[in-house]
XYZ file of C-alpha atoms in Angstrom:
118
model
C -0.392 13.951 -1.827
C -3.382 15.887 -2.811
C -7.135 15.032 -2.094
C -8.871 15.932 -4.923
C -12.508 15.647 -6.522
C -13.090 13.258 -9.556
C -16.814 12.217 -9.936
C -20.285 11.873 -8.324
C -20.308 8.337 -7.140
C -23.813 8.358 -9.155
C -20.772 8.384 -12.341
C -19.180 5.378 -11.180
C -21.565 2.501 -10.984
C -20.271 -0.846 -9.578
C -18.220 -2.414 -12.142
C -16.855 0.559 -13.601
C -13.777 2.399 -13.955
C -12.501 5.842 -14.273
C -9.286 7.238 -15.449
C -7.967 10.111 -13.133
C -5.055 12.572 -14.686
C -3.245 12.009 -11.723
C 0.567 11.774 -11.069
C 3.152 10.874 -13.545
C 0.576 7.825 -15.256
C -2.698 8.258 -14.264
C -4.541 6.484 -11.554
C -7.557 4.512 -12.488
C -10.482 4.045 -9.496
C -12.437 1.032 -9.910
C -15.791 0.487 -8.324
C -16.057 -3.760 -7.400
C -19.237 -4.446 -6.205
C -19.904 -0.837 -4.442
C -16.592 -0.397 -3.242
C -13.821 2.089 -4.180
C -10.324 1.096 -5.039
C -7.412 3.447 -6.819
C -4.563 1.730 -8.691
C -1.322 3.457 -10.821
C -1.999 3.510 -14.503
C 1.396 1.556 -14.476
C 2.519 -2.015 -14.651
C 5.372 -2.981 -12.421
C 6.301 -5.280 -14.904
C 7.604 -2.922 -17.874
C 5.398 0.186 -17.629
C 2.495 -0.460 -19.576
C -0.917 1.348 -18.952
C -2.427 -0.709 -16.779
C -5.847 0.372 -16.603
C -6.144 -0.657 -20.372
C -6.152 -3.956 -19.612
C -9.262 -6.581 -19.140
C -10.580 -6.884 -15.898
C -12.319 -10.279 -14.205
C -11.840 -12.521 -11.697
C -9.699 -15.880 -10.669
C -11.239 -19.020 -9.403
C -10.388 -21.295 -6.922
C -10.572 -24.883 -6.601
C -12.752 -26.395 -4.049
C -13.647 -30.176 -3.269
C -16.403 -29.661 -1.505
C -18.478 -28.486 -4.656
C -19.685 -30.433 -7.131
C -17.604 -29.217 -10.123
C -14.682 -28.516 -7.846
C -14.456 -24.831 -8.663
C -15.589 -21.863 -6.904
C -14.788 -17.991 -8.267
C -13.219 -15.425 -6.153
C -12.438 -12.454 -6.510
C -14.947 -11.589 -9.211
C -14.004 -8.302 -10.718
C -10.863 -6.916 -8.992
C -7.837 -8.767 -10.985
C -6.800 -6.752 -13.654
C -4.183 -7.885 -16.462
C -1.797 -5.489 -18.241
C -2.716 -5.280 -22.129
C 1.305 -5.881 -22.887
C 2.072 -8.947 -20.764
C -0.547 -10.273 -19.216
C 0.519 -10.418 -15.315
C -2.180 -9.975 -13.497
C -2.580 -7.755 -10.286
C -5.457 -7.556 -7.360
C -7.143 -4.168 -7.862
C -7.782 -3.975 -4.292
C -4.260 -4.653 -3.008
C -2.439 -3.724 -5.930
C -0.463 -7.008 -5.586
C 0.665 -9.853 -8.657
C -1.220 -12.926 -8.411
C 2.365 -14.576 -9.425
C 4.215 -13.043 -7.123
C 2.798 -10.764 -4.249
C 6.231 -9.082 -3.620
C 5.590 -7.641 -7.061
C 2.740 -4.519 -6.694
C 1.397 -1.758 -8.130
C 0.667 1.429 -6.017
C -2.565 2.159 -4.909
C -4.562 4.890 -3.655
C -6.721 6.458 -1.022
C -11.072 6.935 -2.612
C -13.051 7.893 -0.509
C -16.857 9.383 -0.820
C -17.897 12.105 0.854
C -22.034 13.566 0.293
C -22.064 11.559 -3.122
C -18.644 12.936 -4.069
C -15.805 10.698 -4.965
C -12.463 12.288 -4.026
C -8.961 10.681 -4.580
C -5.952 11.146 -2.923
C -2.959 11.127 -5.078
């Protein structure tokens, strides 16, 4: 693994993404609400490019409110343009099945640099 420079963290405003030529697929380092995550361009499901696909968040029922729903994890699932199974950005895991996971990465910042290990 290499630690390598990719952006100024001025170039990756919360809710963005960039695309990183790194390793065999790409890695793709999302910024969710000021903080840095790295995933695999790569869906463990059949390979597709991941980072093409539509991020947002899930929801979560709660009784307590008065509609009965609450969102979570706003931002940070992301689901694969071919299939739509959808992982956690910042754990790399499938909502379906946690067992199933895409690799992620070390971002860190470092005097308004972002660097990714990879």
């Amino acid at each position: 693994m290499q630690r390598r420079p990719v952006c100024a963290i001025d170039d990756l405003p919360p809710g963005s993404m960039k695309l990183v030529p790194a390793g065999p697929f790409g890695v793709g380092i999302y910024n969710i609400g000021g903080t840095l995550h790295a995933i695999a361009n790569y869906c463990a499901h059949e390979g597709a490019p991941l980072c093409e696909g539509y991020v947002s968040g899930t929801t979560e029922y709660d009784p307590s409110r008065p509609n009965g729903i609450r969102h979570v994890r706003d931002g940070q699932i992301i689901r694969c343009p071919w299939h739509q199974w959808e992982f956690d950005i910042t754990t790399g895991a499938n909502l379906a099945d946690p067992t199933k996971r895409v690799r992620t990465y070390r971002v860190e910042v470092d005097d308004g640099q972002v660097y990714l290990t990879a």
